[in-house]
Coordinates of C-alpha atoms in Angstrom, one line a residue:
Chain A
X1 CA 24.7 -156.9 -208.8
X2 CA 26.8 -154.9 -210.0
X3 CA 26.5 -153.0 -206.1
X4 CA 27.8 -156.0 -204.5
X5 CA 30.7 -156.6 -206.9
X6 CA 32.1 -153.2 -205.7
X7 CA 30.8 -153.7 -202.1
X8 CA 33.1 -157.2 -202.5
X9 CA 35.7 -154.9 -203.9
X10 CA 36.0 -152.3 -201.6
X11 CA 36.1 -155.0 -198.8
X12 CA 39.1 -157.3 -200.3
X13 CA 40.7 -153.6 -200.6
X14 CA 39.8 -152.3 -196.8
X15 CA 42.0 -156.1 -196.5
X16 CA 45.2 -154.8 -198.0
X17 CA 45.3 -151.5 -196.1
X18 CA 48.3 -151.4 -194.5
X19 CA 48.1 -150.9 -190.6
X20 CA 48.1 -148.0 -189.0
X21 CA 51.8 -147.3 -187.7
X22 CA 51.2 -145.6 -184.3
X23 CA 53.2 -142.7 -184.5
X24 CA 53.9 -142.8 -181.0
X25 CA 55.4 -146.0 -181.8
X26 CA 57.3 -144.9 -184.9
X27 CA 59.0 -142.0 -182.8
X28 CA 59.9 -144.2 -179.9
X29 CA 61.3 -146.6 -182.7
X30 CA 63.5 -143.9 -183.6
X31 CA 64.5 -142.6 -180.9
X32 CA 66.5 -145.7 -179.5
X33 CA 68.3 -145.8 -183.3
X34 CA 69.8 -142.4 -181.4
X35 CA 72.8 -143.7 -179.0
X36 CA 73.4 -140.4 -177.5
X37 CA 69.4 -139.7 -176.4
X38 CA 69.2 -143.4 -175.5
X39 CA 72.6 -142.4 -172.7
X40 CA 70.3 -139.8 -172.4
X41 CA 67.9 -141.9 -171.9
X42 CA 68.9 -143.9 -169.4
X43 CA 70.7 -141.6 -167.2
X44 CA 67.1 -139.9 -167.1
X45 CA 65.5 -142.8 -166.0
X46 CA 68.3 -144.4 -163.2
X47 CA 67.6 -140.3 -161.7
X48 CA 63.9 -141.2 -161.8
X49 CA 64.4 -144.1 -159.9
X50 CA 66.6 -142.5 -157.7
X51 CA 63.9 -139.9 -157.1
X52 CA 61.6 -142.9 -155.6
X53 CA 63.2 -145.0 -154.1
X54 CA 66.4 -143.0 -153.2
X55 CA 65.1 -143.7 -149.4
X56 CA 65.5 -146.5 -149.4
X57 CA 69.3 -146.4 -150.7
X58 CA 70.7 -143.2 -148.7
X59 CA 73.1 -145.3 -145.9
X60 CA 72.9 -142.6 -143.4
X61 CA 70.2 -139.3 -143.1
X62 CA 71.0 -136.7 -145.1
X63 CA 69.9 -134.1 -143.1
X64 CA 71.3 -135.4 -139.0
X65 CA 74.1 -133.6 -138.9
X66 CA 77.5 -135.2 -137.1
X67 CA 80.3 -132.5 -136.3
X68 CA 82.5 -135.6 -134.4
X69 CA 82.5 -136.6 -138.5
X70 CA 82.7 -133.7 -140.4
X71 CA 84.9 -133.6 -143.4
X72 CA 86.0 -136.7 -143.4
X73 CA 87.1 -137.7 -147.4
X74 CA 85.4 -139.9 -150.0
X75 CA 86.1 -144.0 -147.9
X76 CA 83.8 -146.9 -147.7
X77 CA 82.2 -145.7 -144.8
X78 CA 81.1 -142.6 -146.3
X79 CA 81.0 -143.0 -150.2
X80 CA 80.8 -139.1 -151.3
X81 CA 82.8 -138.5 -147.6
X82 CA 80.8 -135.6 -145.8
X83 CA 80.9 -132.4 -145.5
X84 CA 81.0 -129.2 -143.4
X85 CA 78.6 -130.7 -140.3
X86 CA 79.5 -134.1 -140.8
X87 CA 76.5 -135.4 -142.9
X88 CA 77.1 -138.2 -145.7
X89 CA 77.3 -136.7 -148.8
X90 CA 75.9 -139.5 -150.7
X91 CA 72.6 -139.5 -149.1
X92 CA 72.8 -135.5 -149.7
X93 CA 72.8 -136.4 -153.0
X94 CA 70.3 -139.0 -153.5
X95 CA 67.5 -137.4 -151.3
X96 CA 68.5 -134.0 -153.8
X97 CA 67.9 -136.6 -156.4
X98 CA 64.1 -136.2 -156.4
X99 CA 64.1 -132.1 -155.5
X100 CA 65.9 -131.4 -158.6
X101 CA 63.6 -133.3 -160.5
X102 CA 60.2 -132.8 -159.6
X103 CA 61.1 -128.9 -159.0
X104 CA 62.5 -129.0 -163.0
X105 CA 59.7 -130.6 -164.4
X106 CA 56.9 -128.7 -162.5
X107 CA 59.0 -125.3 -163.9
X108 CA 58.6 -126.1 -166.9
X109 CA 55.3 -127.2 -167.1
X110 CA 54.1 -123.4 -165.1
X111 CA 56.5 -122.2 -168.2
X112 CA 55.3 -124.5 -170.7
X113 CA 52.0 -123.7 -170.8
X114 CA 51.3 -120.7 -170.1
X115 CA 54.3 -119.5 -173.0
X116 CA 52.4 -121.7 -175.5
X117 CA 48.7 -119.7 -175.1
X118 CA 50.3 -116.6 -175.1
X119 CA 52.6 -117.3 -178.2
X120 CA 50.1 -119.0 -179.8
X121 CA 47.3 -115.3 -179.5
X122 CA 50.1 -114.1 -180.4
X123 CA 51.2 -115.9 -183.4
X124 CA 48.2 -116.2 -184.5
X125 CA 46.0 -113.3 -184.0
X126 CA 48.9 -111.1 -184.1
X127 CA 47.9 -107.0 -184.3
X128 CA 47.5 -105.5 -181.4
X129 CA 47.7 -108.3 -179.2
X130 CA 51.2 -109.8 -180.4
X131 CA 52.8 -106.5 -179.6
X132 CA 51.4 -106.0 -175.9
X133 CA 52.0 -109.9 -175.1
X134 CA 55.5 -109.2 -177.1
X135 CA 56.5 -106.1 -175.1
X136 CA 55.9 -107.6 -172.1
X137 CA 57.8 -110.6 -172.7
X138 CA 60.6 -108.3 -173.7
X139 CA 60.3 -106.6 -170.4
X140 CA 60.9 -109.7 -169.1
X141 CA 63.8 -110.5 -171.3
X142 CA 65.7 -107.8 -170.5
X143 CA 66.2 -108.6 -167.3
X144 CA 68.3 -111.6 -166.5
X145 CA 66.1 -114.9 -165.5
X146 CA 68.0 -114.9 -161.9
X147 CA 67.8 -111.8 -161.3
X148 CA 64.2 -111.5 -162.0
X149 CA 63.3 -115.0 -160.1
X150 CA 65.1 -113.1 -157.6
X151 CA 63.0 -110.4 -157.4
X152 CA 60.1 -112.6 -157.5
X153 CA 61.3 -114.7 -155.0
X154 CA 61.6 -111.4 -152.9
X155 CA 57.6 -111.1 -153.5
X156 CA 57.0 -114.6 -152.8
X157 CA 59.0 -115.0 -150.0
X158 CA 61.4 -118.0 -149.6
X159 CA 60.8 -121.8 -150.3
X160 CA 60.8 -124.7 -152.3
X161 CA 57.5 -123.8 -154.6
X162 CA 57.7 -120.9 -154.8
X163 CA 61.1 -121.3 -156.3
X164 CA 59.4 -123.0 -158.7
X165 CA 57.0 -120.6 -159.4
X166 CA 59.8 -117.6 -159.6
X167 CA 61.7 -120.2 -162.3
X168 CA 58.5 -120.9 -164.0
X169 CA 57.7 -117.3 -165.0
X170 CA 61.3 -116.3 -165.7
X171 CA 60.9 -118.7 -168.5
X172 CA 58.0 -118.5 -169.9
X173 CA 59.3 -115.4 -172.5
X174 CA 61.6 -118.1 -174.5
X175 CA 58.6 -120.5 -174.3
X176 CA 56.3 -117.6 -176.1
X177 CA 58.5 -116.4 -178.3
X178 CA 59.6 -119.7 -179.6
X179 CA 55.2 -120.8 -179.8
X180 CA 55.1 -117.4 -181.1
X181 CA 58.0 -117.7 -184.6
X182 CA 57.2 -120.8 -185.2
X183 CA 53.8 -120.2 -185.5
X184 CA 54.8 -117.3 -187.7
X185 CA 56.7 -119.5 -190.4
X186 CA 53.7 -122.0 -190.4
X187 CA 50.6 -119.6 -190.7
X188 CA 51.6 -118.8 -194.0
X189 CA 51.9 -122.3 -195.5
X190 CA 49.6 -123.2 -197.7
X191 CA 48.4 -126.2 -195.5
X192 CA 47.2 -123.8 -193.0
X193 CA 45.1 -121.5 -195.5
X194 CA 43.6 -125.1 -197.3
X195 CA 42.2 -126.2 -193.3
X196 CA 41.1 -122.7 -193.0
X197 CA 39.3 -123.0 -196.5
X198 CA 37.3 -126.1 -195.6
X199 CA 36.0 -124.1 -192.7
X200 CA 37.8 -124.5 -190.0
X201 CA 37.8 -121.9 -186.7
X202 CA 40.4 -120.2 -185.5
X203 CA 41.0 -123.0 -182.0
X204 CA 41.0 -126.2 -184.7
X205 CA 43.8 -124.7 -186.9
X206 CA 45.9 -123.8 -184.4
X207 CA 46.0 -127.1 -182.4
X208 CA 45.6 -129.3 -185.0
X209 CA 46.9 -128.1 -187.9
X210 CA 49.6 -125.3 -186.8
X211 CA 50.8 -126.6 -182.9
X212 CA 51.5 -130.3 -184.4
X213 CA 53.9 -129.4 -187.2
X214 CA 55.9 -127.7 -184.6
X215 CA 55.7 -129.2 -181.8
X216 CA 59.4 -131.1 -181.7
X217 CA 60.6 -127.4 -181.3
X218 CA 58.9 -126.4 -178.5
X219 CA 59.3 -131.0 -176.8
X220 CA 63.0 -129.9 -177.9
X221 CA 63.0 -126.9 -175.9
X222 CA 61.3 -127.6 -172.8
X223 CA 63.2 -131.1 -172.4
X224 CA 66.3 -128.6 -172.4
X225 CA 64.0 -125.8 -169.8
X226 CA 64.3 -128.6 -167.8
X227 CA 68.1 -128.7 -167.3
X228 CA 68.2 -125.3 -167.5
X229 CA 65.4 -124.6 -165.0
X230 CA 67.2 -127.7 -162.7
X231 CA 70.7 -125.5 -163.2
X232 CA 68.1 -122.2 -161.9
X233 CA 66.9 -124.1 -159.2
X234 CA 70.9 -124.8 -157.9
X235 CA 71.9 -121.2 -158.6
X236 CA 68.6 -119.8 -157.1
X237 CA 69.9 -122.9 -154.0
X238 CA 73.9 -121.8 -154.3
X239 CA 72.2 -118.2 -153.3
X240 CA 70.7 -119.1 -150.5
X241 CA 67.1 -119.1 -152.1
X242 CA 65.6 -122.7 -152.5
X243 CA 65.6 -125.2 -150.6
X244 CA 65.4 -124.2 -146.4
X245 CA 68.0 -125.9 -144.6
X246 CA 68.4 -128.4 -143.5
X247 CA 67.1 -130.4 -146.6
X248 CA 69.5 -131.6 -149.1
X249 CA 69.1 -129.7 -152.4
X250 CA 72.5 -129.6 -155.2
X251 CA 72.2 -126.1 -155.9
X252 CA 73.1 -125.3 -152.1
X253 CA 75.8 -128.2 -150.6
X254 CA 77.5 -126.0 -153.2
X255 CA 76.5 -123.2 -152.5
X256 CA 77.3 -123.9 -148.6
X257 CA 79.8 -125.8 -149.8
X258 CA 81.9 -123.2 -151.6
X259 CA 84.7 -122.2 -148.7
X260 CA 86.4 -125.3 -148.1
X261 CA 87.1 -125.2 -151.8
X262 CA 90.8 -126.2 -151.5
X263 CA 90.5 -128.2 -148.2
X264 CA 87.4 -130.6 -148.9
X265 CA 86.8 -130.1 -152.6
X266 CA 84.7 -134.0 -152.5
X267 CA 82.4 -131.6 -151.3
X268 CA 81.9 -129.5 -154.2
X269 CA 83.0 -132.4 -156.7
X270 CA 79.9 -134.4 -156.5
X271 CA 77.2 -132.1 -155.6
X272 CA 78.4 -130.6 -159.0
X273 CA 79.0 -134.1 -161.3
X274 CA 75.0 -134.5 -160.1
X275 CA 73.9 -131.2 -162.4
X276 CA 76.1 -131.7 -164.9
X277 CA 75.1 -135.4 -165.8
X278 CA 71.0 -134.4 -165.2
X279 CA 71.6 -131.1 -167.3
X280 CA 73.3 -133.5 -170.0
X281 CA 71.3 -136.1 -169.5
X282 CA 68.0 -134.1 -170.5
X283 CA 69.9 -132.3 -173.4
X284 CA 70.9 -135.7 -174.9
X285 CA 67.6 -136.7 -174.9
X286 CA 66.4 -133.4 -176.6
X287 CA 68.3 -133.4 -178.9
X288 CA 67.4 -137.1 -179.6
X289 CA 64.2 -136.4 -179.3
X290 CA 64.2 -133.4 -181.8
X291 CA 65.2 -135.8 -184.7
X292 CA 63.3 -138.7 -183.6
X293 CA 60.6 -136.0 -183.9
X294 CA 60.8 -134.8 -187.4
X295 CA 58.8 -137.6 -189.5
X296 CA 60.9 -136.5 -192.4
X297 CA 64.6 -137.6 -190.7
X298 CA 62.8 -140.2 -189.9
X299 CA 61.9 -141.9 -192.4
X300 CA 64.8 -141.5 -195.2
Chain B
X1 CA 25.5 -123.6 -218.9
X2 CA 22.8 -120.9 -218.1
X3 CA 22.2 -119.0 -214.7
X4 CA 25.7 -117.2 -213.8
X5 CA 27.0 -119.2 -210.6
X6 CA 29.0 -116.7 -209.5
X7 CA 28.9 -113.3 -210.0
X8 CA 32.3 -110.5 -209.5
X9 CA 31.3 -107.0 -209.6
X10 CA 34.2 -104.2 -209.5
X11 CA 36.3 -106.4 -207.0
X12 CA 39.3 -104.8 -206.0
X13 CA 41.4 -106.2 -203.0
X14 CA 43.9 -103.2 -201.8
X15 CA 47.4 -104.1 -199.0
X16 CA 48.4 -101.1 -197.1
X17 CA 52.0 -101.9 -197.0
X18 CA 53.1 -98.7 -194.8
X19 CA 51.3 -96.0 -192.7
X20 CA 52.0 -92.9 -191.4
X21 CA 51.7 -91.6 -188.2
X22 CA 48.0 -91.3 -187.4
X23 CA 47.4 -95.4 -189.1
X24 CA 46.7 -93.5 -192.9
X25 CA 47.7 -95.7 -195.4
X26 CA 50.3 -94.0 -197.6
X27 CA 51.4 -97.0 -199.8
X28 CA 49.0 -99.0 -201.0
X29 CA 49.7 -102.3 -203.4
X30 CA 46.3 -102.6 -205.0
X31 CA 46.5 -106.1 -206.1
X32 CA 43.2 -106.6 -207.3
X33 CA 41.5 -103.2 -209.2
X34 CA 37.6 -103.4 -209.7
X35 CA 37.2 -106.6 -211.6
X36 CA 34.4 -107.9 -212.7
X37 CA 33.3 -111.0 -214.3
X38 CA 30.5 -113.6 -213.9
X39 CA 31.3 -117.6 -214.4
X40 CA 28.5 -120.1 -215.6
X41 CA 26.8 -123.0 -214.0
X42 CA 28.6 -125.7 -215.1
X43 CA 31.9 -123.8 -216.9
X44 CA 35.2 -123.8 -216.5
X45 CA 36.6 -119.9 -216.6
X46 CA 40.5 -119.4 -217.5
X47 CA 41.7 -116.4 -216.1
X48 CA 45.7 -115.6 -217.5
X49 CA 48.3 -113.5 -216.8
X50 CA 51.3 -112.8 -215.9
X51 CA 53.4 -113.3 -212.3
X52 CA 51.5 -110.9 -209.8
X53 CA 49.4 -109.4 -211.9
X54 CA 46.2 -110.2 -208.8
X55 CA 44.7 -113.4 -210.5
X56 CA 45.5 -115.7 -207.1
X57 CA 44.7 -112.6 -204.9
X58 CA 40.8 -112.9 -206.8
X59 CA 40.8 -116.6 -206.4
X60 CA 41.8 -115.8 -202.6
X61 CA 39.4 -113.5 -201.9
X62 CA 36.8 -115.8 -203.7
X63 CA 37.5 -119.1 -201.2
X64 CA 37.6 -116.6 -197.8
X65 CA 40.9 -116.1 -198.0
X66 CA 41.4 -112.8 -198.1
X67 CA 38.9 -109.9 -196.9
X68 CA 37.5 -108.3 -200.3
X69 CA 38.8 -104.1 -199.4
X70 CA 35.6 -103.4 -202.3
X71 CA 33.5 -104.5 -204.9
X72 CA 30.6 -108.2 -204.9
X73 CA 30.9 -111.5 -204.6
X74 CA 27.7 -112.9 -205.5
X75 CA 27.7 -116.6 -205.1
X76 CA 24.2 -118.3 -206.4
X77 CA 22.3 -114.7 -205.8
X78 CA 24.3 -114.6 -202.6
X79 CA 25.9 -111.6 -201.8
X80 CA 29.9 -113.3 -200.0
X81 CA 31.4 -110.0 -199.0
X82 CA 28.5 -108.7 -196.5
X83 CA 28.5 -111.5 -194.7
X84 CA 29.0 -112.5 -190.9
X85 CA 32.3 -114.2 -191.2
X86 CA 30.3 -116.8 -189.5
X87 CA 28.0 -117.2 -192.1
X88 CA 30.1 -116.8 -195.0
X89 CA 32.3 -120.1 -193.3
X90 CA 28.9 -121.3 -194.1
X91 CA 29.9 -121.3 -198.2
X92 CA 33.7 -122.4 -197.2
X93 CA 31.5 -126.2 -198.7
X94 CA 30.3 -124.8 -201.3
X95 CA 33.7 -122.7 -203.3
X96 CA 37.0 -124.9 -202.6
X97 CA 40.5 -124.4 -203.6
X98 CA 43.4 -126.8 -204.9
X99 CA 46.5 -125.5 -204.7
X100 CA 49.1 -124.5 -206.5
X101 CA 51.9 -126.1 -204.7
X102 CA 51.5 -129.6 -203.7
X103 CA 54.6 -130.2 -201.4
X104 CA 53.2 -127.4 -198.7
X105 CA 49.1 -128.0 -199.1
X106 CA 49.0 -130.9 -197.1
X107 CA 49.1 -130.9 -193.6
X108 CA 52.7 -133.3 -193.1
X109 CA 51.8 -134.4 -190.4
X110 CA 48.9 -136.2 -191.3
X111 CA 47.8 -139.1 -193.1
X112 CA 46.5 -138.6 -196.3
X113 CA 43.2 -140.5 -195.0
X114 CA 42.5 -137.8 -192.4
X115 CA 43.3 -135.1 -194.4
X116 CA 41.0 -135.5 -197.1
X117 CA 38.3 -136.7 -194.5
X118 CA 38.8 -133.1 -191.5
X119 CA 36.6 -131.1 -194.4
X120 CA 34.0 -134.1 -194.0
X121 CA 34.3 -133.9 -190.4
X122 CA 34.3 -130.6 -189.7
X123 CA 31.3 -129.9 -192.1
X124 CA 29.4 -132.9 -190.5
X125 CA 28.2 -133.7 -193.8
X126 CA 28.4 -137.7 -192.8
X127 CA 27.7 -139.9 -190.2
X128 CA 31.2 -141.3 -188.4
X129 CA 30.8 -144.8 -189.4
X130 CA 30.9 -143.9 -193.6
X131 CA 33.4 -141.1 -193.9
X132 CA 36.2 -143.8 -194.1
X133 CA 33.7 -145.2 -197.5
X134 CA 33.9 -141.8 -198.9
X135 CA 36.8 -141.1 -198.1
X136 CA 38.4 -145.0 -200.5
X137 CA 35.7 -143.5 -203.0
X138 CA 37.2 -140.3 -202.8
X139 CA 40.7 -141.6 -203.6
X140 CA 39.6 -143.4 -206.0
X141 CA 38.0 -141.0 -208.3
X142 CA 41.5 -139.1 -208.2
X143 CA 43.4 -142.3 -209.3
X144 CA 44.9 -143.5 -205.5
X145 CA 45.0 -146.8 -204.3
X146 CA 43.6 -146.8 -200.8
X147 CA 45.6 -149.1 -198.8
X148 CA 47.7 -145.9 -199.1
X149 CA 45.5 -144.1 -196.8
X150 CA 47.1 -143.8 -193.1
X151 CA 51.2 -142.9 -196.0
X152 CA 52.1 -138.8 -194.8
X153 CA 52.2 -136.7 -197.1
X154 CA 56.6 -137.3 -198.4
X155 CA 56.0 -139.9 -198.8
X156 CA 54.2 -139.7 -202.2
X157 CA 55.4 -137.9 -205.3
X158 CA 54.0 -133.1 -206.7
X159 CA 52.0 -135.3 -208.8
X160 CA 49.9 -137.6 -206.6
X161 CA 49.9 -135.0 -203.5
X162 CA 48.6 -133.1 -205.6
X163 CA 45.9 -135.8 -206.5
X164 CA 45.5 -136.0 -202.5
X165 CA 44.7 -132.0 -203.0
X166 CA 41.7 -132.5 -205.5
X167 CA 40.3 -135.1 -203.2
X168 CA 40.3 -133.1 -200.1
X169 CA 38.7 -130.3 -202.3
X170 CA 36.4 -132.8 -203.6
X171 CA 35.7 -134.1 -200.0
X172 CA 33.4 -131.5 -199.5
X173 CA 30.9 -132.3 -202.4
X174 CA 31.7 -128.3 -203.7
X175 CA 30.0 -126.4 -206.6
X176 CA 33.2 -123.7 -207.6
X177 CA 36.2 -125.4 -207.6
X178 CA 38.9 -122.8 -207.6
X179 CA 42.5 -124.2 -208.9
X180 CA 45.0 -122.1 -208.1
X181 CA 48.1 -123.1 -211.2
X182 CA 47.4 -126.8 -210.2
X183 CA 49.7 -128.3 -212.4
X184 CA 52.5 -125.6 -213.0
X185 CA 54.6 -127.1 -210.0
X186 CA 54.4 -130.0 -211.9
X187 CA 56.3 -131.8 -214.6
X188 CA 54.4 -131.8 -218.1
X189 CA 54.1 -134.8 -218.2
X190 CA 52.2 -135.0 -214.6
X191 CA 50.5 -132.0 -215.9
X192 CA 48.2 -133.9 -218.9
X193 CA 47.6 -136.5 -216.0
X194 CA 46.5 -133.7 -213.8
X195 CA 44.0 -132.2 -216.0
X196 CA 42.4 -134.6 -217.5
X197 CA 41.9 -135.5 -214.1
X198 CA 40.3 -132.5 -213.5
X199 CA 38.5 -132.7 -217.1
X200 CA 36.8 -135.9 -216.1
X201 CA 35.9 -135.0 -212.6
X202 CA 34.4 -131.8 -213.8
X203 CA 32.4 -134.1 -215.7
X204 CA 31.7 -136.7 -213.3
X205 CA 30.8 -133.5 -210.6
X206 CA 29.3 -131.4 -213.0
X207 CA 31.5 -129.3 -211.5
X208 CA 32.6 -125.2 -212.3
X209 CA 36.1 -124.5 -212.7
X210 CA 38.0 -121.3 -211.7
X211 CA 41.0 -121.9 -213.7
X212 CA 44.0 -119.4 -212.9
X213 CA 46.8 -120.2 -214.9
X214 CA 49.9 -117.5 -215.5
X215 CA 49.7 -119.2 -219.5
X216 CA 47.7 -119.3 -222.8
X217 CA 49.0 -122.9 -223.8
X218 CA 46.9 -125.1 -219.9
X219 CA 44.1 -122.5 -220.2
X220 CA 43.6 -124.1 -223.1
X221 CA 42.8 -127.2 -222.2
X222 CA 40.4 -126.9 -219.9
X223 CA 38.8 -123.8 -219.6
X224 CA 35.5 -122.9 -221.9
X225 CA 36.2 -119.0 -221.5
X226 CA 38.9 -116.9 -220.9
X227 CA 39.9 -113.6 -219.0
X228 CA 43.4 -112.1 -219.4
X229 CA 44.2 -109.6 -216.1
X230 CA 46.9 -107.2 -216.6
X231 CA 48.4 -105.6 -213.6
X232 CA 44.3 -105.8 -211.7
X233 CA 42.5 -105.3 -214.4
X234 CA 40.5 -107.8 -217.0
X235 CA 41.9 -106.3 -219.8
X236 CA 40.1 -109.3 -222.1
X237 CA 37.5 -112.5 -221.9
X238 CA 36.6 -114.5 -224.3
X239 CA 35.4 -117.8 -225.1
X240 CA 38.1 -119.7 -225.0
X241 CA 38.1 -120.4 -230.2
X242 CA 37.4 -116.4 -230.0
X243 CA 40.7 -115.4 -227.9
X244 CA 42.4 -118.1 -230.0
X245 CA 41.1 -116.7 -232.6
X246 CA 40.7 -113.5 -232.3
X247 CA 43.2 -111.6 -229.9
X248 CA 41.7 -108.0 -228.7
X249 CA 43.3 -106.5 -226.4
X250 CA 47.6 -105.9 -227.4
X251 CA 48.3 -107.7 -224.3
X252 CA 46.3 -110.9 -225.8
X253 CA 48.3 -110.7 -228.7
X254 CA 51.8 -111.0 -227.0
X255 CA 50.4 -113.4 -224.8
X256 CA 48.9 -115.8 -227.6
X257 CA 52.4 -115.6 -229.8
X258 CA 54.6 -116.6 -226.8
X259 CA 52.4 -120.0 -226.7
X260 CA 55.6 -121.6 -228.6
X261 CA 54.3 -123.1 -231.7
X262 CA 55.9 -126.8 -231.9
X263 CA 54.8 -127.4 -236.4
X264 CA 58.1 -125.5 -237.3
X265 CA 56.0 -124.6 -240.8
X266 CA 53.3 -122.9 -238.9
X267 CA 56.1 -120.5 -236.8
X268 CA 54.5 -117.1 -236.5
X269 CA 55.8 -112.8 -235.9
X270 CA 56.3 -113.4 -231.8
X271 CA 55.7 -110.3 -230.5
X272 CA 58.0 -109.3 -227.6
X273 CA 56.9 -106.7 -225.6
X274 CA 59.6 -103.9 -224.3
X275 CA 60.2 -102.4 -220.6
X276 CA 58.7 -104.5 -217.2
X277 CA 55.6 -104.9 -215.6
X278 CA 54.7 -101.4 -213.3
X279 CA 55.0 -101.7 -209.9
X280 CA 51.2 -102.0 -208.2
X281 CA 51.9 -99.8 -205.6
X282 CA 51.7 -97.2 -208.3
X283 CA 50.0 -97.8 -211.6
X284 CA 49.7 -95.3 -214.5
X285 CA 47.3 -94.0 -214.4
X286 CA 45.1 -94.9 -217.9
X287 CA 45.5 -97.4 -219.2
X288 CA 47.6 -100.6 -217.4
X289 CA 49.4 -101.6 -220.1
X290 CA 49.9 -98.3 -221.3
X291 CA 53.7 -98.3 -220.7
X292 CA 54.8 -101.8 -222.8
X293 CA 52.3 -101.2 -225.4
X294 CA 53.1 -101.7 -228.9
X295 CA 49.8 -100.4 -230.2
X296 CA 49.6 -97.5 -227.6
X297 CA 48.3 -94.0 -229.3
X298 CA 47.4 -90.2 -228.6
X299 CA 45.1 -90.4 -225.0
X300 CA 45.9 -93.7 -223.9
X301 CA 48.2 -93.0 -220.6
X302 CA 44.7 -91.0 -219.5
X303 CA 41.9 -92.5 -219.7
X304 CA 41.6 -96.4 -218.2
X305 CA 39.6 -97.8 -220.7
X306 CA 36.6 -100.4 -219.3
X307 CA 35.9 -103.6 -220.8
X308 CA 33.2 -103.6 -223.5
X309 CA 31.4 -105.8 -225.4
X310 CA 32.7 -105.9 -229.1
X311 CA 31.2 -108.4 -230.0
X312 CA 29.0 -111.1 -228.9
X313 CA 30.5 -112.9 -225.4
X314 CA 33.6 -111.4 -226.7
X315 CA 34.7 -108.1 -223.7
X316 CA 37.9 -106.4 -224.3
X317 CA 39.1 -103.2 -222.0
X318 CA 41.7 -101.1 -224.7
X319 CA 40.8 -97.7 -226.4
X320 CA 41.5 -98.8 -229.8
X321 CA 37.8 -101.1 -229.7
X322 CA 36.1 -98.5 -228.0
X323 CA 35.3 -96.3 -230.5
X324 CA 33.4 -99.2 -232.8

């Protein structure tokens, strides 16, 4: 009899159980409250659309040269003007969006995966594993990243896919260091010790108790890392190491147009603006994410 | 209350602070230096001492957060220090820890329901469909409402968080719970609530406590027997009543005299110890307490006294009582 009552009591309690709020949904709502992040998000969404549906929006073939039309100032015919080979800059910028975004994402994915794994091992295990991993990272950091990327490119060969790998490898140390630092600061927390007391294994402690608590810094760094990767791609392109002509890439466009900065400034301005806007959008989103991912700042 | 649940024999924990070129330790911090005691089943053993005396280190060795440098921890006849890491982990569910700081001991990214359910899941104690019910039961045990289970730790007060920590410790149905100053981070009004809760749970689940605190007044409430620590050594062990009425070690006497009295007519003489605690890096030879002892006499500086039973159940490590 009493047992049944208890059962009922538990049931009635379950009914008033607060609806479990999805963490993702909560985070999303917090992100939407941040105006700067929304601006970043809108720009990124726009860029993604351009990257996907670009070919439909291009008024001209971005790679077709037309010497008779070279160095046209922006007009209704050529919105952003034409370059030294008479190619429509507007079309080329649209074509470049796809390359910049995919290179940014792919490079970050490479460095993030390797960096998180290396950083976790170094931070959690400590000892000689930490020493070996972090000294190698220090060696990589000692060389300027673009120089190192060029060295990788020299070893791997030309091409945009090689550029992705080079940029990805070059930024591994940054992620490894951030992850290691975060893990070191979180590792000594009582709740990580508590996780050990109840019998967790190391792997589970890292993935379930430590990484979720350092996720915000990693996600923020990764978002900002996309903008760095976009910039690095542009730099490699500027140096002529990224895409192969005639393919359109913003940095490559800048590099080839730098001789005409006074006679035809529009050939530089528009690719420059495209790079700036993309980098800015990812930075805004990264900052917004940092706030949204912290449950403490989320609920006042 | 007969056989020992856990027996600690000559337990030592030394932390190496500096190595020389060949990796040999040059500076060693002796946090715990040869401590022996036993805790009987169903008992609450209080461990007191000032900050840095090694009491928390003992607790952490019991729950496998630290590996002892030397000595034995015999739990129900098994020496835990001799086990492989995997085997040692199996004993996690028998010995649990309640942390000092309820603000740091709960994962901020997990709901309290998940926090309490995790130990059950990891140790495969219950089939999946029964975990929910068990968590509800545990929440009720520690005085929290079931509808709060999907909230995050930062939404709770310190006392409530400590209750979550207690529920997590209870989840695996441990035999021994190490309470590491569980109330020292809480308001005085909440302290009493949590202490009473711990007392009730002890009766209800037949638990055994190692209760660590830095003041004798908190320990008085909950313990059956009390051990007093000073600089990595146990200086006195006695049943609670005996220790409070008849403290033998000068350090215990000084500690007891420091408890504020609520009754102004009963104000007693306070013993003020001079000097600071010596560093555990280079502890004095001889008696650890001799540099501050007000009853020091010839020979205290060279000979470190061992624990000795002076009356039934009352052990003291002091040369004043060594001859008798």
